[in-house]
Structure formats: C-alpha cells, structure tokens
mmCIF file of C-alpha atoms and ligand atoms in Angstrom:
data_model
loop_
_atom_site.group_PDB
_atom_site.id
_atom_site.type_symbol
_atom_site.label_atom_id
_atom_site.label_comp_id
_atom_site.label_asym_id
_atom_site.label_seq_id
_atom_site.Cartn_x
_atom_site.Cartn_y
_atom_site.Cartn_z
ATOM 1 C CA MET A 1 87.619 162.850 -108.901
ATOM 2 C CA GLU A 2 88.886 159.996 -106.829
ATOM 3 C CA ILE A 3 86.449 158.539 -104.331
ATOM 4 C CA ASN A 4 88.264 157.460 -101.174
ATOM 5 C CA GLY A 5 87.741 156.899 -97.472
ATOM 6 C CA ARG A 6 87.204 160.622 -96.809
ATOM 7 C CA THR A 7 84.620 161.300 -99.518
ATOM 8 C CA ARG A 8 81.509 163.053 -98.167
ATOM 9 C CA THR A 9 78.106 162.288 -99.679
ATOM 10 C CA CYS A 10 75.179 164.540 -100.446
ATOM 11 C CA GLY A 11 72.091 163.616 -102.391
ATOM 12 C CA LEU A 12 68.535 164.148 -103.417
ATOM 13 C CA ILE A 13 65.465 162.449 -101.984
ATOM 14 C CA GLY A 14 62.215 162.510 -103.934
ATOM 15 C CA HIS A 15 59.880 160.419 -106.038
ATOM 16 C CA PRO A 16 60.747 160.279 -108.870
ATOM 17 C CA VAL A 17 64.357 161.517 -109.034
ATOM 18 C CA GLU A 18 65.494 160.081 -112.365
ATOM 19 C CA HIS A 19 65.293 163.349 -114.317
ATOM 20 C CA THR A 20 67.096 165.549 -111.823
ATOM 21 C CA LEU A 21 69.824 167.954 -112.950
ATOM 22 C CA SER A 22 71.089 168.523 -109.409
ATOM 23 C CA PRO A 23 74.015 166.067 -109.751
ATOM 24 C CA VAL A 24 75.300 168.262 -112.598
ATOM 25 C CA ILE A 25 75.315 171.281 -110.272
ATOM 26 C CA HIS A 26 76.914 169.693 -107.232
ATOM 27 C CA ASN A 27 79.418 167.371 -108.858
ATOM 28 C CA THR A 28 80.583 170.193 -111.146
ATOM 29 C CA LEU A 29 81.049 172.491 -108.140
ATOM 30 C CA ALA A 30 82.900 169.804 -106.178
ATOM 31 C CA GLY A 31 85.252 169.375 -109.137
ATOM 32 C CA LEU A 32 85.793 173.115 -109.609
ATOM 33 C CA LEU A 33 86.411 173.758 -105.910
ATOM 34 C CA GLY A 34 88.412 170.591 -105.269
ATOM 35 C CA HIS A 35 86.036 169.258 -102.619
ATOM 36 C CA ASN A 36 86.037 165.548 -101.836
ATOM 37 C CA MET A 37 82.253 165.258 -102.156
ATOM 38 C CA VAL A 38 79.811 163.380 -104.360
ATOM 39 C CA TYR A 39 76.116 163.980 -104.977
ATOM 40 C CA VAL A 40 73.742 161.175 -105.897
ATOM 41 C CA PRO A 41 69.979 160.725 -106.365
ATOM 42 C CA PHE A 42 68.114 158.587 -103.793
ATOM 43 C CA PRO A 43 64.610 157.523 -104.831
ATOM 44 C CA VAL A 44 62.396 157.290 -101.733
ATOM 45 C CA GLU A 45 59.101 155.411 -101.815
ATOM 46 C CA PRO A 46 56.019 157.123 -100.353
ATOM 47 C CA GLY A 47 55.806 156.508 -96.615
ATOM 48 C CA ARG A 48 59.578 156.100 -96.223
ATOM 49 C CA VAL A 49 60.655 159.735 -95.778
ATOM 50 C CA GLN A 50 61.290 159.426 -92.051
ATOM 51 C CA ASP A 51 63.332 156.256 -92.632
ATOM 52 C CA ALA A 52 65.291 158.092 -95.330
ATOM 53 C CA VAL A 53 66.117 161.058 -93.073
ATOM 54 C CA ASN A 54 67.063 158.834 -90.132
ATOM 55 C CA GLY A 55 69.121 156.622 -92.424
ATOM 56 C CA ALA A 56 70.901 159.632 -93.886
ATOM 57 C CA ASP A 57 71.732 160.808 -90.370
ATOM 58 C CA ALA A 58 73.049 157.386 -89.406
ATOM 59 C CA LEU A 59 75.187 157.340 -92.552
ATOM 60 C CA GLN A 60 76.371 160.880 -91.758
ATOM 61 C CA LEU A 61 75.353 162.251 -95.132
ATOM 62 C CA LEU A 62 76.529 165.851 -95.226
ATOM 63 C CA GLY A 63 73.289 167.121 -96.700
ATOM 64 C CA LEU A 64 70.240 166.345 -98.770
ATOM 65 C CA ASN A 65 68.036 168.105 -101.232
ATOM 66 C CA VAL A 66 64.367 167.280 -101.077
ATOM 67 C CA THR A 67 62.079 167.363 -104.076
ATOM 68 C CA VAL A 68 58.514 166.530 -105.027
ATOM 69 C CA PRO A 69 56.454 165.216 -103.256
ATOM 70 C CA TYR A 70 58.273 165.467 -99.910
ATOM 71 C CA LYS A 71 59.069 169.156 -99.399
ATOM 72 C CA SER A 72 56.393 169.592 -96.721
ATOM 73 C CA GLU A 73 56.298 166.084 -95.304
ATOM 74 C CA VAL A 74 60.015 166.142 -94.483
ATOM 75 C CA ILE A 75 59.534 169.028 -92.025
ATOM 76 C CA GLY A 76 58.167 166.644 -89.390
ATOM 77 C CA PHE A 77 61.482 164.783 -89.283
ATOM 78 C CA LEU A 78 63.879 167.689 -88.811
ATOM 79 C CA GLN A 79 65.831 168.857 -85.789
ATOM 80 C CA GLU A 80 65.490 172.537 -86.733
ATOM 81 C CA ILE A 81 64.019 174.696 -89.497
ATOM 82 C CA ASP A 82 65.039 178.039 -90.948
ATOM 83 C CA ARG A 83 62.478 180.857 -90.630
ATOM 84 C CA LEU A 84 61.766 181.416 -94.347
ATOM 85 C CA ALA A 85 61.309 177.672 -94.869
ATOM 86 C CA TYR A 86 59.020 177.556 -91.852
ATOM 87 C CA ASN A 87 56.831 180.393 -93.179
ATOM 88 C CA ILE A 88 56.634 178.804 -96.606
ATOM 89 C CA GLY A 89 56.021 175.360 -95.170
ATOM 90 C CA ALA A 90 58.408 173.749 -97.634
ATOM 91 C CA VAL A 91 61.997 172.584 -97.285
ATOM 92 C CA ASN A 92 64.265 171.634 -100.167
ATOM 93 C CA THR A 93 67.635 171.448 -98.399
ATOM 94 C CA LEU A 94 68.762 169.598 -95.269
ATOM 95 C CA VAL A 95 72.039 170.355 -93.546
ATOM 96 C CA ARG A 96 73.400 167.864 -91.023
ATOM 97 C CA THR A 97 73.923 169.289 -87.546
ATOM 98 C CA GLU A 98 74.555 167.681 -84.213
ATOM 99 C CA GLY A 99 71.404 165.776 -83.377
ATOM 100 C CA GLY A 100 69.744 165.815 -86.784
ATOM 101 C CA TYR A 101 69.094 167.894 -89.894
ATOM 102 C CA LYS A 102 68.242 171.566 -90.233
ATOM 103 C CA GLY A 103 65.867 172.435 -93.083
ATOM 104 C CA TYR A 104 66.117 175.386 -95.452
ATOM 105 C CA ASN A 105 64.260 176.599 -98.508
ATOM 106 C CA THR A 106 66.934 177.486 -101.031
ATOM 107 C CA ASP A 107 64.364 177.467 -103.870
ATOM 108 C CA MET A 108 63.215 180.914 -102.843
ATOM 109 C CA GLU A 109 66.649 182.291 -101.989
ATOM 110 C CA GLY A 110 67.697 180.813 -105.331
ATOM 111 C CA LEU A 111 64.960 182.671 -107.153
ATOM 112 C CA TYR A 112 66.038 185.845 -105.385
ATOM 113 C CA ARG A 113 69.679 185.365 -106.361
ATOM 114 C CA ALA A 114 68.675 184.559 -109.940
ATOM 115 C CA MET A 115 66.754 187.831 -110.051
ATOM 116 C CA ILE A 116 69.680 189.780 -108.633
ATOM 117 C CA SER A 117 71.927 188.253 -111.300
ATOM 118 C CA GLU A 118 69.522 189.577 -113.966
ATOM 119 C CA ASP A 119 69.138 192.984 -112.257
ATOM 120 C CA ILE A 120 65.468 192.347 -111.441
ATOM 121 C CA LYS A 121 64.284 194.179 -108.330
ATOM 122 C CA ILE A 122 61.640 193.111 -105.792
ATOM 123 C CA ALA A 123 62.005 195.785 -103.081
ATOM 124 C CA GLY A 124 59.528 198.608 -103.583
ATOM 125 C CA GLU A 125 58.071 196.998 -106.731
ATOM 126 C CA GLN A 126 54.510 196.207 -107.726
ATOM 127 C CA ILE A 127 54.515 192.622 -108.936
ATOM 128 C CA ILE A 128 52.057 190.360 -110.731
ATOM 129 C CA LEU A 129 52.252 186.735 -109.627
ATOM 130 C CA LEU A 130 50.430 184.082 -111.621
ATOM 131 C CA GLY A 131 49.290 181.066 -109.604
ATOM 132 C CA ALA A 132 48.608 180.215 -105.979
ATOM 133 C CA GLY A 133 49.931 176.643 -105.732
ATOM 134 C CA GLY A 134 52.973 175.516 -103.771
ATOM 135 C CA ALA A 135 55.499 177.351 -105.944
ATOM 136 C CA ALA A 136 53.562 180.627 -106.249
ATOM 137 C CA ARG A 137 52.791 180.635 -102.549
ATOM 138 C CA ALA A 138 56.501 180.451 -101.781
ATOM 139 C CA VAL A 139 57.180 183.285 -104.243
ATOM 140 C CA ALA A 140 54.526 185.406 -102.512
ATOM 141 C CA HIS A 141 56.329 184.908 -99.175
ATOM 142 C CA LEU A 142 59.632 185.813 -100.808
ATOM 143 C CA CYS A 143 58.201 188.996 -102.351
ATOM 144 C CA ALA A 144 56.754 190.094 -99.000
ATOM 145 C CA LEU A 145 59.992 189.287 -97.187
ATOM 146 C CA LYS A 146 62.105 191.187 -99.703
ATOM 147 C CA GLY A 147 59.980 194.317 -99.490
ATOM 148 C CA ALA A 148 57.663 194.238 -102.515
ATOM 149 C CA GLU A 149 55.118 197.044 -102.319
ATOM 150 C CA LYS A 150 52.243 195.037 -103.753
ATOM 151 C CA VAL A 151 51.743 191.581 -105.249
ATOM 152 C CA TYR A 152 48.697 191.008 -107.439
ATOM 153 C CA MET A 153 48.200 187.260 -107.108
ATOM 154 C CA LEU A 154 46.125 185.983 -110.020
ATOM 155 C CA ASN A 155 44.777 182.450 -109.887
ATOM 156 C CA ARG A 156 42.178 180.265 -111.633
ATOM 157 C CA THR A 157 40.711 179.415 -108.224
ATOM 158 C CA PHE A 158 40.114 182.602 -106.246
ATOM 159 C CA ASP A 159 39.828 180.904 -102.849
ATOM 160 C CA LYS A 160 43.361 179.561 -103.052
ATOM 161 C CA ALA A 161 44.781 182.994 -103.860
ATOM 162 C CA GLU A 162 42.787 184.479 -101.018
ATOM 163 C CA GLN A 163 44.078 181.892 -98.558
ATOM 164 C CA VAL A 164 47.658 182.574 -99.578
ATOM 165 C CA ALA A 165 47.094 186.330 -99.314
ATOM 166 C CA VAL A 166 45.756 186.015 -95.776
ATOM 167 C CA GLU A 167 48.657 183.803 -94.774
ATOM 168 C CA VAL A 168 51.422 185.927 -96.330
ATOM 169 C CA ASN A 169 49.959 189.214 -95.129
ATOM 170 C CA ARG A 170 49.702 187.834 -91.634
ATOM 171 C CA ALA A 171 53.283 186.521 -91.679
ATOM 172 C CA SER A 172 54.660 189.808 -93.013
ATOM 173 C CA GLY A 173 52.422 192.083 -90.947
ATOM 174 C CA LYS A 174 51.520 194.100 -94.068
ATOM 175 C CA ASP A 175 48.844 194.019 -96.765
ATOM 176 C CA VAL A 176 51.157 193.042 -99.594
ATOM 177 C CA VAL A 177 49.330 190.292 -101.467
ATOM 178 C CA TYR A 178 46.119 191.147 -103.281
ATOM 179 C CA PRO A 179 44.212 188.075 -104.560
ATOM 180 C CA MET A 180 42.421 188.137 -107.927
ATOM 181 C CA LEU A 181 40.986 185.807 -110.517
ATOM 182 C CA LEU A 182 43.080 185.307 -113.672
ATOM 183 C CA GLN A 183 40.400 186.822 -115.889
ATOM 184 C CA GLU A 184 40.375 189.981 -113.758
ATOM 185 C CA HIS A 185 43.815 190.975 -115.031
ATOM 186 C CA ASP A 186 42.314 194.021 -116.767
ATOM 187 C CA LYS A 187 41.576 195.446 -113.302
ATOM 188 C CA ILE A 188 45.273 195.780 -112.536
ATOM 189 C CA PRO A 189 46.058 199.510 -112.763
ATOM 190 C CA ALA A 190 47.799 200.689 -115.953
ATOM 191 C CA GLY A 191 51.571 200.581 -115.695
ATOM 192 C CA LYS A 192 54.505 198.269 -116.294
ATOM 193 C CA TYR A 193 55.069 195.341 -113.966
ATOM 194 C CA LEU A 194 57.378 192.466 -113.195
ATOM 195 C CA ALA A 195 55.270 189.321 -113.786
ATOM 196 C CA ILE A 196 56.300 186.001 -112.237
ATOM 197 C CA GLN A 197 54.751 182.898 -113.792
ATOM 198 C CA GLY A 198 54.272 180.362 -111.008
ATOM 199 C CA THR A 199 51.629 178.008 -112.403
ATOM 200 C CA SER A 200 52.338 174.637 -113.982
ATOM 201 C CA VAL A 201 50.802 175.767 -117.291
ATOM 202 C CA GLY A 202 53.264 175.617 -120.195
ATOM 203 C CA LEU A 203 55.403 172.852 -118.735
ATOM 204 C CA SER A 204 56.606 170.308 -121.286
ATOM 205 C CA PRO A 205 54.897 168.607 -123.139
ATOM 206 C CA TYR A 206 52.161 171.297 -123.128
ATOM 207 C CA VAL A 207 54.558 173.863 -124.507
ATOM 208 C CA GLU A 208 51.979 175.888 -126.465
ATOM 209 C CA GLU A 209 49.900 176.737 -123.383
ATOM 210 C CA ALA A 210 50.046 179.898 -121.307
ATOM 211 C CA VAL A 211 47.905 180.731 -118.327
ATOM 212 C CA ILE A 212 46.896 184.063 -119.919
ATOM 213 C CA SER A 213 46.863 184.539 -123.681
ATOM 214 C CA ASP A 214 45.338 188.029 -123.844
ATOM 215 C CA ARG A 215 47.916 190.462 -125.242
ATOM 216 C CA VAL A 216 46.333 193.324 -123.306
ATOM 217 C CA PHE A 217 47.806 191.683 -120.229
ATOM 218 C CA TYR A 218 51.310 191.377 -121.660
ATOM 219 C CA GLU A 219 51.348 195.075 -122.576
ATOM 220 C CA LYS A 220 51.563 195.662 -118.809
ATOM 221 C CA VAL A 221 54.663 193.501 -118.373
ATOM 222 C CA HIS A 222 58.174 194.958 -118.540
ATOM 223 C CA THR A 223 59.802 191.732 -117.343
ATOM 224 C CA GLY A 224 58.436 188.201 -117.289
ATOM 225 C CA PHE A 225 60.045 185.528 -115.129
ATOM 226 C CA ASP A 226 58.785 182.001 -115.641
ATOM 227 C CA LEU A 227 59.679 179.463 -112.956
ATOM 228 C CA ILE A 228 59.533 176.791 -115.672
ATOM 229 C CA TYR A 229 62.765 175.932 -117.540
ATOM 230 C CA ASN A 230 61.514 173.014 -119.620
ATOM 231 C CA PRO A 231 60.815 174.109 -122.342
ATOM 232 C CA TRP A 232 63.662 176.599 -122.547
ATOM 233 C CA GLU A 233 61.303 179.273 -123.831
ATOM 234 C CA THR A 234 57.712 179.022 -122.628
ATOM 235 C CA ARG A 235 54.659 180.432 -124.399
ATOM 236 C CA PHE A 236 54.380 182.944 -121.511
ATOM 237 C CA MET A 237 57.928 184.138 -122.224
ATOM 238 C CA ARG A 238 57.171 184.494 -125.933
ATOM 239 C CA TYR A 239 54.062 186.597 -125.217
ATOM 240 C CA VAL A 240 56.126 188.862 -122.958
ATOM 241 C CA GLN A 241 58.790 189.300 -125.646
ATOM 242 C CA GLU A 242 56.226 189.853 -128.417
ATOM 243 C CA CYS A 243 54.855 192.757 -126.375
ATOM 244 C CA GLY A 244 58.290 194.315 -125.883
ATOM 245 C CA GLY A 245 59.234 192.911 -122.470
ATOM 246 C CA LYS A 246 62.271 190.951 -121.311
ATOM 247 C CA ALA A 247 61.734 187.301 -120.419
ATOM 248 C CA TYR A 248 63.631 184.802 -118.299
ATOM 249 C CA ASN A 249 63.131 181.112 -117.606
ATOM 250 C CA GLY A 250 63.629 179.273 -114.307
ATOM 251 C CA LEU A 251 67.018 177.687 -115.019
ATOM 252 C CA LYS A 252 68.954 180.284 -113.014
ATOM 253 C CA MET A 253 66.605 179.660 -110.108
ATOM 254 C CA LEU A 254 67.483 175.958 -110.335
ATOM 255 C CA LEU A 255 71.170 176.894 -110.547
ATOM 256 C CA TYR A 256 71.165 179.180 -107.512
ATOM 257 C CA GLN A 257 69.008 176.979 -105.296
ATOM 258 C CA GLY A 258 71.699 174.347 -105.859
ATOM 259 C CA ILE A 259 74.561 176.769 -105.282
ATOM 260 C CA ILE A 260 73.062 177.984 -101.992
ATOM 261 C CA ALA A 261 72.612 174.376 -100.834
ATOM 262 C CA TYR A 262 76.223 173.649 -101.821
ATOM 263 C CA GLU A 263 77.376 176.716 -99.874
ATOM 264 C CA LEU A 264 75.469 175.597 -96.775
ATOM 265 C CA TRP A 265 76.901 172.079 -96.905
ATOM 266 C CA ASN A 266 80.486 173.075 -97.564
ATOM 267 C CA GLU A 267 80.596 176.443 -95.770
ATOM 268 C CA VAL A 268 82.008 178.210 -98.804
ATOM 269 C CA SER A 269 80.912 180.983 -101.104
ATOM 270 C CA VAL A 270 80.653 180.105 -104.803
ATOM 271 C CA SER A 271 81.996 182.789 -107.144
ATOM 272 C CA GLU A 272 79.925 184.157 -110.029
ATOM 273 C CA GLN A 273 82.592 182.800 -112.374
ATOM 274 C CA ASN A 274 82.009 179.257 -111.107
ATOM 275 C CA ALA A 275 78.243 179.816 -111.115
ATOM 276 C CA HIS A 276 78.561 180.694 -114.789
ATOM 277 C CA ILE A 277 80.475 177.499 -115.577
ATOM 278 C CA VAL A 278 77.773 175.399 -113.878
ATOM 279 C CA TYR A 279 75.053 177.354 -115.677
ATOM 280 C CA GLU A 280 76.591 176.561 -119.045
ATOM 281 C CA ARG A 281 76.675 172.844 -118.183
ATOM 282 C CA LEU A 282 72.993 172.961 -117.239
ATOM 283 C CA ARG A 283 72.102 174.938 -120.344
ATOM 284 C CA ALA A 284 73.746 172.300 -122.539
ATOM 285 C CA HIS A 285 70.899 169.962 -121.547
ATOM 286 C CA PHE A 286 68.394 172.257 -123.254
ATOM 287 C CA VAL A 287 69.980 174.082 -126.150
ATOM 288 C CA GLN A 288 72.343 172.625 -128.733
HETATM 289 P P1 ATR B 301 53.182 173.679 -107.844
HETATM 290 O O1 ATR B 301 53.681 172.966 -106.628
HETATM 291 O O2 ATR B 301 53.992 173.458 -109.084
HETATM 292 O O3 ATR B 301 52.909 175.122 -107.595
HETATM 293 P P2 ATR B 301 50.368 173.139 -107.573
HETATM 294 O O4 ATR B 301 50.484 173.435 -106.115
HETATM 295 O O5 ATR B 301 49.557 171.982 -108.030
HETATM 296 O O6 ATR B 301 51.796 172.953 -108.214
HETATM 297 O O7 ATR B 301 49.816 174.498 -108.258
HETATM 298 C C1 ATR B 301 49.554 174.581 -109.623
HETATM 299 C C2 ATR B 301 49.165 176.013 -109.970
HETATM 300 O O8 ATR B 301 48.912 176.067 -111.387
HETATM 301 C C3 ATR B 301 47.884 176.498 -109.306
HETATM 302 O O9 ATR B 301 47.938 177.898 -109.155
HETATM 303 C C4 ATR B 301 46.823 176.098 -110.346
HETATM 304 O O10 ATR B 301 45.616 176.842 -110.267
HETATM 305 P P3 ATR B 301 44.436 176.364 -109.263
HETATM 306 O O11 ATR B 301 44.851 176.834 -107.914
HETATM 307 O O12 ATR B 301 43.233 177.062 -109.780
HETATM 308 O O13 ATR B 301 44.365 174.878 -109.383
HETATM 309 C C5 ATR B 301 47.568 176.454 -111.607
HETATM 310 N N1 ATR B 301 47.019 175.730 -112.775
HETATM 311 C C6 ATR B 301 47.238 174.451 -113.100
HETATM 312 N N2 ATR B 301 46.603 174.137 -114.265
HETATM 313 C C7 ATR B 301 45.983 175.277 -114.661
HETATM 314 C C8 ATR B 301 45.187 175.628 -115.792
HETATM 315 N N3 ATR B 301 44.905 174.744 -116.750
HETATM 316 N N4 ATR B 301 44.742 176.898 -115.889
HETATM 317 C C9 ATR B 301 45.026 177.813 -114.928
HETATM 318 N N5 ATR B 301 45.776 177.550 -113.850
HETATM 319 C C10 ATR B 301 46.251 176.301 -113.710
#
C-alpha cells in the first residue's frame, strides 16, 4: 500500500514487542479491505505507559493494542473502559475517542469467537479450566458471562483459584466457578468436559510439559482448547487427542482478538473469508 498524508496509524505497546504477530493481522486486513492504515510495534519502557498513551493521543493514533506487561497498568490512563475489560481488570485494545482512549478486552471476545468458529459451546456447559493466573482468570469471567453452568478451576496454588472464584462469582451473581487443586482432578464428576488450558506450562521451549499428565484426567475431556499457540501442538493437546478428544491451539484466539480490535478501530465487520486468509498467513509462521 501507499503511505500518504491520510494514512492512519495503529500499533502495539508492550515490552518486549519484537516477536509480535499482530502486524501480520492488521496490515493484511488493511490490504484486503483497502483501508489506508498501517500497524506498527511500539516498544515502551517500564514506567512510560502514561507517556505512551498521552503521546498516542497527541499523535491521533487511531488505536493501540496493549500487551505484556501493561494490560492492567494502562487502565489508569484511559478515558473510558468497557464492562468486560473492567471486570477482568485487563485491557488489550484502546480505541481513540474524543477526550482520550476507551479500553476493551478483545482477548476474551477473541477466544469466544474462536470457539464459535470451531463449534465449541460455553452456554450451559460444565467446563474445566486449568490455571488461575491472568489469562485463566479472564477466561473464568468469560465463561460466567457467556452462561457456563459450572467451571472447575484447577490450579497449583489453591488460594489463587479461590480468589478468582470469589471474584467471578460475585461479578456474575452466581456460583459458577468452583476452585480446586490440580491434583484433585479425580474429584471432578465422571462425564465429558470442555477443558481450557490457561496456564503457561507447555509454552516453547518447554514443549514436552503439560500441567496434568495423568491420562485418567484426559479421559474426561471431549475437547481441549489450549490458549498457547507456540508450539503449534502442545503436550496438553496431544494428551487430549491420544484419549480420543479434539484439540485446538490458541492461534484462532490471537486471530480473532486482532480482528475484533480491527473492527473497533475501523468500524467495519470482517468476513469469515477474510478471517481465513489472515489465519493462513499467521499459520505460515508455524507450519511449513
Ligand atoms: P498468565 O498471565 O499467562 O496467565 P500468570 O498470571 O503468571 O501468567 O499465571 C500462570 C499460571 O500458570 C498460574 O495458574 C500458575 O499457577 P500458580 O497460580 O500456582 O502459580 C500456572 N503455572 C505456572 N507454572 C506452573 C507449573 N510448573 N505447574 C503448574 N502450574 C503452573
């Protein structure tokens, strides 16, 4: 595309940002949809987030994504915040409005859209969620918001799972999240469950690790969704498949969180056909 006097800029703030795939998503979409927009990474040093947001506003940047470690810190510098993002306490997308930026959490809406695209249901389901860190906590809020019947939240540290359960149950007004220790997985009633892997275990380069390695657990899983996409196939996913379940990695979540951000910035709706084209470009970074 030609960059000219009317080109709008979006970007990513975080530390580090060098390995991001977000430019692939947004610049591909801009090309496909004929939008005069570019997306670039902006490394921001610790302690400079407020300067970065104010600077972006002064430069009239159309929007920003926010990544590690600033997803919570950035909230203090926003004009407005969307309800889901507020409940989760993490923002990954800023949209410029009059007077400042509005914050959203498209990570969770992205996960939801990725699940819809794979025909995975949350409403009315009993779900196993592994982990209670930032990512799993956000997933627990999403599950409650989208009408899950029960979420067994299994974590290495019980107290963290309990804290998240109290918080999510309070926010949703229902007893949805049930905290447990990882090793208590055998206490989950017999049945087949959707299991969402939200810990950092199995992330490259520790590709042979899984947070649970007991096959008895995987017999209870009809579908496994790992939020990790590097490696392409995690040990958790392989266990699920070895026990007859279907397994998905987190790349579609990455794809859709980007698409939703793009839709917010440009006030458009991205077709599934274009989503597929972007997905293939992302996938090319992992599989030959
Ligand atoms: P993120 O933002 O990616 O969620 P995080 O907030 O640091 O990162 O959370 C990491 C999650 O992975 C937590 O649930 C953590 O368990 P604890 O709450 O007990 O720390 C989990 N985790 C990390 N390493 C683990 C390991 N070796 N075994 C089991 N769980 C692990």
